[in-house]
Structures are given as C-alpha cells and as structure tokens.
Coordinates of C-alpha atoms and ligand atoms in Angstrom, one line a residue:
M1 CA 104.3 83.5 89.1
S2 CA 102.2 87.0 89.6
F3 CA 101.4 89.2 86.7
I4 CA 103.2 92.2 88.6
E5 CA 105.6 91.6 90.9
I6 CA 107.0 94.7 93.0
K7 CA 109.9 93.6 95.5
N8 CA 111.6 96.3 97.8
L9 CA 111.0 99.0 95.8
S10 CA 112.2 102.9 96.8
H11 CA 111.7 105.7 94.7
A12 CA 113.3 109.1 95.3
Y13 CA 112.6 112.7 92.8
N14 CA 115.5 113.8 94.2
E15 CA 117.9 110.9 94.4
D16 CA 120.6 112.0 96.4
D17 CA 118.4 113.0 99.5
H18 CA 116.7 109.0 100.8
R19 CA 114.7 111.3 103.5
E20 CA 112.7 112.5 100.7
E21 CA 111.7 109.2 98.8
T22 CA 108.6 109.2 97.9
I23 CA 108.2 105.1 97.2
H24 CA 109.9 103.0 100.7
D25 CA 111.1 99.3 100.4
L26 CA 107.4 98.7 99.1
S27 CA 106.6 95.0 98.2
L28 CA 103.6 94.0 96.7
S29 CA 101.8 91.5 93.5
I30 CA 98.9 92.1 91.3
E31 CA 97.2 88.1 90.2
R32 CA 97.2 87.6 86.6
G33 CA 93.5 89.1 85.9
E34 CA 93.0 90.6 89.4
F35 CA 91.1 94.1 90.0
V36 CA 92.5 96.0 92.3
A37 CA 91.9 99.5 93.8
L38 CA 94.8 101.3 94.9
L39 CA 94.0 104.4 97.8
G40 CA 95.8 107.3 98.9
H41 CA 95.8 110.9 100.0
N42 CA 97.2 112.8 97.8
G43 CA 101.0 112.4 97.4
S44 CA 100.9 109.3 98.7
G45 CA 103.0 107.5 95.8
K46 CA 100.2 106.2 94.1
S47 CA 101.0 108.0 90.8
T48 CA 105.2 107.4 91.2
L49 CA 104.0 103.8 91.7
A50 CA 102.0 103.2 88.2
K51 CA 104.8 104.9 86.5
L52 CA 107.7 102.9 87.7
I53 CA 105.1 100.1 86.7
T54 CA 105.1 101.3 83.6
G55 CA 108.5 102.6 82.5
I56 CA 107.4 105.9 82.6
L57 CA 109.7 107.1 85.5
D58 CA 113.1 104.9 86.0
I59 CA 113.5 102.1 88.8
Q60 CA 116.6 103.4 90.9
S61 CA 115.8 100.9 94.0
G62 CA 114.0 96.8 94.3
Q63 CA 112.8 95.3 91.3
I64 CA 109.6 95.5 89.5
I65 CA 109.0 92.5 87.3
A66 CA 105.7 92.3 84.9
D67 CA 104.5 89.2 83.1
G68 CA 108.1 88.5 83.7
T69 CA 109.7 90.9 82.1
D70 CA 112.4 92.8 84.4
V71 CA 111.6 97.0 84.2
S72 CA 114.9 97.8 85.5
K73 CA 116.7 95.8 82.9
I74 CA 114.7 97.1 79.8
S75 CA 117.0 99.0 77.1
G76 CA 115.6 100.8 74.6
E77 CA 112.2 101.7 73.3
E78 CA 111.6 98.4 72.2
E79 CA 111.2 97.0 75.1
L80 CA 109.3 99.9 76.2
F81 CA 107.2 99.9 74.0
A82 CA 106.2 96.3 74.2
L83 CA 106.0 97.2 78.1
R84 CA 103.6 99.9 77.2
R85 CA 101.5 97.9 75.1
K86 CA 100.9 95.2 77.5
I87 CA 100.3 97.6 80.2
G88 CA 97.7 100.8 79.7
M89 CA 97.7 103.3 80.9
V90 CA 94.4 106.0 81.2
F91 CA 94.9 109.2 82.5
Q92 CA 93.5 112.0 85.2
N93 CA 92.8 114.4 82.0
P94 CA 91.6 112.9 78.7
D95 CA 92.2 116.2 77.0
D96 CA 96.4 115.2 77.8
Q97 CA 95.8 112.3 75.7
L98 CA 93.4 112.5 72.8
V99 CA 96.0 113.4 70.2
A100 CA 94.0 113.4 66.1
T101 CA 91.7 115.5 65.3
V102 CA 89.0 112.9 64.4
V103 CA 87.9 109.8 67.1
E104 CA 88.8 107.0 65.2
E105 CA 92.1 108.6 64.1
D106 CA 93.0 109.2 67.6
I107 CA 92.0 105.4 68.3
A108 CA 93.9 104.5 64.9
F109 CA 97.4 106.2 66.2
G110 CA 98.8 103.3 69.4
P111 CA 98.7 100.8 66.9
E112 CA 99.9 102.8 63.9
N113 CA 103.0 103.4 65.7
L114 CA 103.3 99.7 66.2
G115 CA 103.3 98.9 62.8
V116 CA 100.3 96.8 62.7
E117 CA 98.4 96.2 59.3
P118 CA 96.1 99.0 57.8
Q119 CA 93.3 96.4 57.9
E120 CA 93.8 95.2 61.9
I121 CA 93.9 98.9 62.7
R122 CA 90.6 98.9 61.4
R123 CA 89.5 96.3 62.7
R124 CA 90.7 97.2 65.8
V125 CA 89.4 99.8 66.0
R126 CA 85.7 99.3 65.0
N127 CA 86.1 96.7 67.8
S128 CA 87.0 99.3 70.5
L129 CA 84.6 101.6 70.1
R130 CA 82.1 98.9 69.7
A131 CA 83.9 97.8 73.7
V132 CA 83.5 101.5 74.6
G133 CA 79.9 102.2 73.4
M134 CA 81.1 105.0 70.9
L135 CA 80.9 103.0 67.9
K136 CA 78.8 106.6 66.1
Y137 CA 81.3 108.8 67.0
A138 CA 83.9 107.6 64.5
R139 CA 84.1 110.4 63.3
H140 CA 83.0 112.6 65.8
A141 CA 85.6 115.4 66.6
P142 CA 87.3 114.5 70.5
H143 CA 87.3 118.0 72.0
K144 CA 83.4 118.6 71.3
L145 CA 82.5 115.4 73.3
S146 CA 81.7 115.8 77.3
G147 CA 84.1 114.3 79.8
G148 CA 82.7 111.0 80.1
Q149 CA 83.2 110.8 76.3
K150 CA 86.1 111.8 75.8
Q151 CA 87.9 109.1 78.5
R152 CA 86.0 106.7 77.2
I153 CA 88.0 107.6 73.6
A154 CA 90.9 107.4 75.4
I155 CA 90.1 104.2 77.2
A156 CA 89.3 103.1 73.4
G157 CA 93.1 103.8 72.3
V158 CA 94.2 102.0 74.7
L159 CA 92.0 98.8 74.3
A160 CA 93.2 99.2 70.3
M161 CA 97.0 98.7 71.8
M162 CA 95.2 95.0 73.1
P163 CA 96.7 95.0 76.4
E164 CA 97.1 93.2 79.2
C165 CA 96.4 95.4 82.3
I166 CA 95.2 98.7 82.2
I167 CA 96.5 101.1 84.8
F168 CA 93.5 104.3 85.5
D169 CA 95.3 106.7 87.4
E170 CA 92.0 108.9 88.7
A171 CA 90.8 108.4 85.8
T172 CA 87.3 109.1 86.9
A173 CA 88.4 112.3 89.3
M174 CA 87.0 115.0 86.6
L175 CA 84.0 112.9 85.4
D176 CA 80.0 114.1 85.9
P177 CA 78.6 111.5 88.0
K178 CA 77.3 110.1 84.6
G179 CA 80.8 110.1 82.8
R180 CA 82.4 109.0 85.9
A181 CA 79.8 105.7 86.2
D182 CA 79.6 105.0 82.3
V183 CA 83.5 105.1 83.0
M184 CA 83.4 103.1 85.8
S185 CA 80.8 99.9 84.5
L186 CA 83.3 100.6 81.5
I187 CA 86.1 99.4 83.6
S188 CA 84.5 96.4 85.4
R189 CA 83.6 95.5 81.8
I190 CA 87.3 95.4 80.8
H191 CA 88.1 93.1 84.0
K192 CA 85.7 90.9 83.2
A193 CA 86.9 90.8 79.8
G194 CA 89.9 89.5 81.9
I195 CA 91.8 92.6 81.2
T196 CA 94.2 93.1 84.9
V197 CA 92.8 96.3 86.7
V198 CA 94.5 98.6 88.4
H199 CA 92.3 101.5 90.3
I200 CA 93.5 104.5 90.8
T201 CA 90.7 106.5 92.9
H202 CA 89.7 108.8 95.4
N203 CA 86.2 107.6 95.0
M204 CA 85.6 104.7 98.2
N205 CA 82.6 103.9 95.6
E206 CA 84.2 102.5 92.9
A207 CA 87.3 100.8 95.3
L208 CA 83.7 98.8 96.5
A209 CA 84.3 96.9 92.7
A210 CA 87.3 95.8 93.5
D211 CA 88.6 92.6 94.2
R212 CA 91.4 93.4 96.3
V213 CA 92.2 96.9 97.9
V214 CA 95.3 98.6 98.3
V215 CA 95.7 101.6 101.1
I216 CA 99.5 103.2 100.9
N217 CA 100.2 106.0 102.7
E218 CA 103.3 108.0 102.4
G219 CA 104.5 105.6 100.0
R220 CA 104.3 102.3 102.3
I221 CA 101.7 100.1 102.1
F222 CA 99.4 100.9 104.8
L223 CA 96.6 98.3 104.1
E224 CA 95.1 95.9 101.5
G225 CA 92.6 93.1 102.3
T226 CA 89.2 92.7 100.1
P227 CA 87.2 95.6 100.1
S228 CA 85.3 94.4 103.6
Y229 CA 87.9 94.1 105.1
V230 CA 89.8 97.1 104.2
F231 CA 87.5 99.4 104.7
S232 CA 86.0 97.7 108.3
H233 CA 89.1 99.9 109.6
V234 CA 87.6 102.8 109.8
D235 CA 89.6 104.5 112.4
E236 CA 92.7 103.3 111.0
L237 CA 91.7 104.8 107.4
H238 CA 90.7 108.4 108.7
S239 CA 94.2 108.5 110.2
V240 CA 95.5 108.6 107.2
G241 CA 93.1 110.9 105.5
L242 CA 91.2 108.6 103.7
E243 CA 87.3 107.8 105.3
A244 CA 85.3 104.6 104.0
P245 CA 82.6 104.6 101.5
P246 CA 79.4 106.5 102.8
L247 CA 76.9 103.5 104.4
T248 CA 79.8 102.0 106.1
E249 CA 80.6 105.5 107.5
L250 CA 77.5 105.4 108.6
L251 CA 77.4 102.4 110.5
H252 CA 80.3 103.7 112.3
A253 CA 79.0 106.9 113.7
L254 CA 76.3 104.0 115.5
A255 CA 78.8 102.0 116.3
A256 CA 80.7 105.6 117.9
A257 CA 77.3 106.4 119.6
G258 CA 77.5 103.5 121.1
Y259 CA 75.0 100.7 119.1
S260 CA 75.9 97.3 117.8
V261 CA 75.9 97.0 114.2
P262 CA 78.2 95.2 111.4
A263 CA 81.5 97.2 110.8
F264 CA 81.3 97.3 107.1
S265 CA 78.1 98.0 104.6
S266 CA 77.4 95.6 102.2
G267 CA 75.0 97.8 100.1
V268 CA 72.3 100.1 100.8
S269 CA 69.4 97.3 101.2
D270 CA 71.4 95.5 104.3
T271 CA 72.4 99.2 105.6
V272 CA 68.5 99.9 105.8
D273 CA 67.4 97.1 107.7
V274 CA 70.0 98.0 110.0
V275 CA 68.7 101.5 110.9
E276 CA 65.0 100.2 110.6
S277 CA 66.4 97.5 113.1
L278 CA 67.8 100.0 115.8
F279 CA 65.0 102.9 114.6
G280 CA 62.0 101.3 113.0
K281 CA 60.9 102.5 110.0
Ligands
ADP1 N1 108.2 115.3 89.2 C1 108.4 115.3 90.7 N2 108.9 116.1 90.6 C2 109.4 116.0 92.6 N3 108.1 115.5 93.1 C3 107.6 115.0 92.8 C4 107.8 115.0 91.6 N4 106.3 114.0 91.3 C5 105.6 114.2 92.5 N5 106.4 114.2 93.5 C6 106.1 114.2 94.4 O1 106.6 112.7 95.1 C7 105.0 112.6 96.1 C8 104.1 111.7 95.3 O2 103.8 112.3 94.3 P1 102.2 111.3 93.3 O3 103.1 109.9 93.3 O4 101.8 112.2 92.9 O5 101.5 111.1 94.2 P2 99.9 110.7 94.9 O6 99.6 110.1 92.9 O7 99.4 109.4 95.8 O8 99.5 111.7 94.9 C9 104.6 113.8 96.6 O9 104.8 114.5 98.1 C10 105.1 114.9 95.1 O10 104.9 115.9 95.3
MG2 MG1 98.5 111.2 91.3

C-alpha cells in the first residue's frame, strides 16, 4: 500500500454548489520515501489538497488513506494530532509558524504539546537545529533572523515532531535566492534521510529535484511523471499557465524555430553542448 492514497477526492468550499468544486474526482498515490513536486497555477487547488491530506479541511467526498489511516474517519483531537505528527506541513510565510520569542522554545513547542519527556525534548531540539544548520542560533530571537533562517527554524519545529512526511506548501516562495537555495538543499537532505516529501512550488528548477512531478489544474491531475517526462510537454504546460524550467524553455524555442534539439534539458553543460553544436562556440 502507498504511504498516501487519494481516491476520487472532491472538495467544494461552498458545499451546496458543486459547480464550484476546487478538487474534482482526484486520485493520486504517494509512495513512502518519495519526493513529489506538486505544480499548478494560482488557485489550482494545491493548498486545498495539502489541507485535506493533513486534516485541516474535512473530507467531503472521496477518500484519503494516510499510512493506513482513513483520514475521513478521524474523530477527536488525539487522532488528528497523530496524523499531523506523522505528516508535518511547512507554509509559505515563516512568520505565521513561529510562536515563541526564543528559537529553541519555538522548536520545543510541538513536542511539548505531544507530552514528550523534557530530556527527550532537549535532545530533539538540538538534533533538529543541527539538521537545519541553526544550532548556534538556539537562543536567538526568531524575528531577528533572515527569511531563510526563519523558514529553517520552522522546518526544525516540524522535524522535532519526527514526522514520516513533510508537505512544503510554497515554503520557498517568500525567500531571497540564498534562503531559497538553503531551504531546497535542506529539503533534499530531508528526503535522503527517508522522509516522504511533497514540495508545492512555482519554481520549475526546484521541481527538477523531485522523483516525480504532478501538475494539477482546476482541481484535476493534468500531467504527472518524471521531471523529464513532464517538462518535455512544454506546450501542454503553457496551456495551463505554467512554464518548463528555463533551459528546457530555451530548447523548446529552438525546436519551434526549426532546430533539431532534445525536448528536455538535463542540465547546463548538456544544453551548452546542444547550443554549441548548432551555432559554434
Ligand atoms: N477558504 C476558502 N474559501 C473559499 N474558497 C477558497 C478558500 N481557499 C481557497 N479557495 C479557492 O479554492 C481554489 C483553490 O485554492 P488553493 O487550494 O489555495 O489553490 P493553490 O494553492 O493551488 O493556489 C481557489 O479558487 C481559491 O480561491
Ligand atoms: Mg497555495
């Protein structure tokens, strides 16, 4: 069984009006340990899907099984906490996620709520801070840190819950290039440590790091597959308001101009080779 199994899921914010469904009969499986990038233009339903998986929104129609638990049958706070401990979420704005005035207290907050022993909490706080490269900021005030550092603290807070899966909902969108790169390399390390990653992003280069890319449009799966498969479909991506990564867009423009080139750029050096073979050095 997959780690997350979504079957025939539909959701409407206005439950009485099914013409306004945000998610339409969507089915998707996510394997344990997989790194999935979820793409789609603004309003396509990505955050809604993430909130349904983590029990922030109630399931109206269809089914989500997360690690064997039927999310729609969850009743009571305890089962809901168990789900959220298993599947953590990191949001766009780190300021919305930081609760305490000292970094280490912020990270201790989640495990404290779970009733974890104080000694174990201290261990988790240190391990999580070390994992995100912020150990020396343990006693700093979160509001004085950069956006990227704050987001790494928010991620440490989720790691301290020892989740099996983390959903990043545009967690890099508000960051400067350095903060973005730091958080992306952290996401890759989290994936390599065996945690299932769902990365919702607008940045196509970030999606290249994933095992699988899932494009959603108007609440339906539009395209899914490996990054090379999905990003080879440039015209289809354009039709739903998305672009391929810049180097693949370049190849696509060359193909449109009549040149015989690959449909997907696997990296800078390969693309430079292609361009040099056409135009010389
Ligand atoms: N709380 C809400 N109440 C009503 N409509 C909402 C709410 N949240 C999102 N929507 C609508 O649902 C659609 C999908 O939103 P969302 O899941 O946030 O998309 P995405 O994350 O892909 O940008 C949009 O049309 C949005 O306006
Ligand atoms: Mg969103």
